[in-house]
XYZ file of C-alpha atoms in Angstrom:
149
model
C 9.805 -86.987 -56.901
C 8.383 -88.774 -59.803
C 4.837 -87.020 -60.482
C 2.091 -89.325 -61.689
C -1.540 -88.523 -62.822
C -4.219 -89.147 -60.332
C -6.787 -91.007 -62.490
C -10.205 -92.593 -61.319
C -12.760 -94.394 -63.079
C -15.936 -92.927 -63.709
C -19.228 -94.058 -62.057
C -20.328 -96.019 -65.222
C -19.602 -99.294 -64.694
C -20.542 -102.596 -66.610
C -21.652 -105.513 -64.656
C -21.827 -108.901 -66.107
C -23.581 -111.514 -64.232
C -23.613 -115.328 -64.918
C -26.599 -115.571 -62.680
C -27.802 -118.781 -60.694
C -28.806 -122.205 -62.270
C -31.868 -123.691 -61.525
C -30.520 -125.813 -58.656
C -28.588 -122.925 -57.389
C -25.292 -124.852 -57.959
C -23.441 -122.017 -60.257
C -22.394 -119.012 -58.139
C -23.167 -115.486 -59.203
C -19.920 -114.141 -61.304
C -19.744 -110.121 -61.333
C -16.908 -108.250 -63.140
C -16.775 -104.432 -63.012
C -15.195 -102.882 -66.349
C -14.179 -98.967 -66.155
C -15.657 -97.830 -69.370
C -13.940 -94.424 -68.850
C -11.487 -92.615 -66.846
C -10.774 -88.781 -65.922
C -7.722 -87.058 -65.197
C -7.841 -85.081 -61.858
C -4.250 -83.550 -61.186
C -0.758 -84.563 -61.271
C 0.417 -85.517 -57.794
C 3.903 -86.468 -56.099
C 4.762 -90.173 -56.208
C 7.382 -89.768 -53.376
C 5.015 -90.650 -50.669
C 1.757 -92.613 -51.146
C -1.074 -91.252 -49.088
C -4.926 -92.524 -49.243
C -6.769 -89.756 -51.357
C -10.488 -89.250 -50.681
C -13.276 -89.341 -53.260
C -16.986 -88.355 -52.661
C -19.638 -88.549 -55.004
C -23.207 -87.037 -53.987
C -25.079 -86.069 -57.064
C -25.112 -83.774 -58.773
C -21.372 -83.126 -57.414
C -18.025 -84.999 -57.112
C -14.916 -84.190 -54.885
C -11.413 -85.632 -54.717
C -9.140 -84.308 -52.047
C -5.397 -85.012 -52.368
C -1.976 -83.472 -51.857
C -0.873 -81.930 -54.946
C 2.668 -82.136 -56.227
C 3.822 -79.549 -53.887
C 2.089 -81.498 -51.064
C -0.412 -78.950 -50.435
C -4.009 -80.096 -49.293
C -6.301 -79.781 -52.398
C -9.695 -80.560 -53.037
C -10.961 -80.587 -57.065
C -14.643 -80.492 -57.267
C -16.749 -80.972 -60.501
C -20.544 -81.359 -61.462
C -21.299 -85.155 -62.337
C -21.488 -85.141 -66.195
C -18.800 -82.261 -66.783
C -15.179 -83.246 -67.204
C -13.722 -79.942 -65.931
C -12.642 -79.519 -62.173
C -12.310 -76.632 -59.922
C -9.581 -76.764 -57.566
C -9.207 -75.340 -54.122
C -6.038 -75.181 -52.490
C -6.322 -75.339 -48.746
C -3.609 -73.807 -46.239
C -2.127 -77.033 -45.330
C 1.045 -78.357 -46.513
C 2.393 -81.606 -45.439
C 5.669 -83.306 -45.248
C 6.762 -86.795 -46.378
C 4.767 -89.221 -44.476
C 2.437 -91.693 -45.979
C 0.444 -91.775 -42.629
C -1.175 -88.511 -43.660
C -4.282 -89.875 -45.032
C -7.186 -87.612 -45.980
C -10.925 -87.877 -44.891
C -13.676 -86.256 -46.621
C -17.614 -86.488 -46.202
C -20.665 -84.630 -46.009
C -23.635 -84.259 -43.454
C -27.279 -84.334 -44.062
C -27.369 -80.539 -44.597
C -24.543 -80.835 -47.441
C -21.867 -79.310 -45.557
C -18.534 -80.794 -46.623
C -15.979 -82.111 -43.478
C -12.375 -82.873 -44.240
C -9.535 -84.106 -41.836
C -6.054 -84.727 -42.921
C -2.538 -84.566 -42.436
C -2.643 -85.890 -38.938
C -0.106 -88.445 -37.676
C 0.546 -87.946 -33.911
C -0.294 -84.094 -34.500
C -3.127 -81.692 -33.513
C -6.163 -81.913 -35.346
C -6.395 -80.460 -38.970
C -10.199 -80.122 -39.585
C -12.133 -77.966 -42.272
C -15.653 -77.480 -42.845
C -17.373 -75.555 -45.501
C -19.491 -72.607 -44.835
C -21.902 -73.141 -47.838
C -23.734 -76.751 -48.742
C -21.815 -78.597 -51.363
C -19.301 -75.708 -51.967
C -15.606 -76.811 -51.598
C -14.536 -73.179 -52.127
C -15.935 -72.134 -48.871
C -13.886 -74.620 -46.653
C -12.444 -72.921 -43.419
C -10.174 -74.236 -40.932
C -11.822 -74.901 -37.435
C -9.398 -75.074 -34.693
C -11.336 -77.526 -32.737
C -14.196 -80.073 -32.811
C -14.959 -81.103 -29.279
C -11.546 -79.424 -27.706
C -10.918 -82.871 -25.965
C -7.979 -85.202 -26.991
C -7.353 -83.087 -30.207
C -3.605 -82.277 -29.790
C -2.369 -85.603 -31.116
C -4.839 -87.194 -33.590
């Protein structure tokens, strides 16, 4: 296992646009340049898995498997550089198909599904809006076709 740092560029991005010529013959050229980065955590590099990033002002969340393969959510307030880490009761084995999906509903409740590769549904929902520390495991959503997700 070779841990690496999980780092992502912050929302501050510079855009350079050439614009269109008067005769519309020159295409618009855009280029994004990251102006800052922020370390989140050390994670395992022994199995690449799609992590999840959710930004909804004034908060930002990152969900990933930590270096011990435990499903973890990091939460911070935008503008702050300190993360709060919430370890969920799920540890995955070696399987790069165990991607993570993280979203919020219109009321601010967070929803997370992860660690499913022809396995039973693993779904977590926050009990308080915008508060990842209140994630609770929900054993089923609809009760139909959730034994092999």
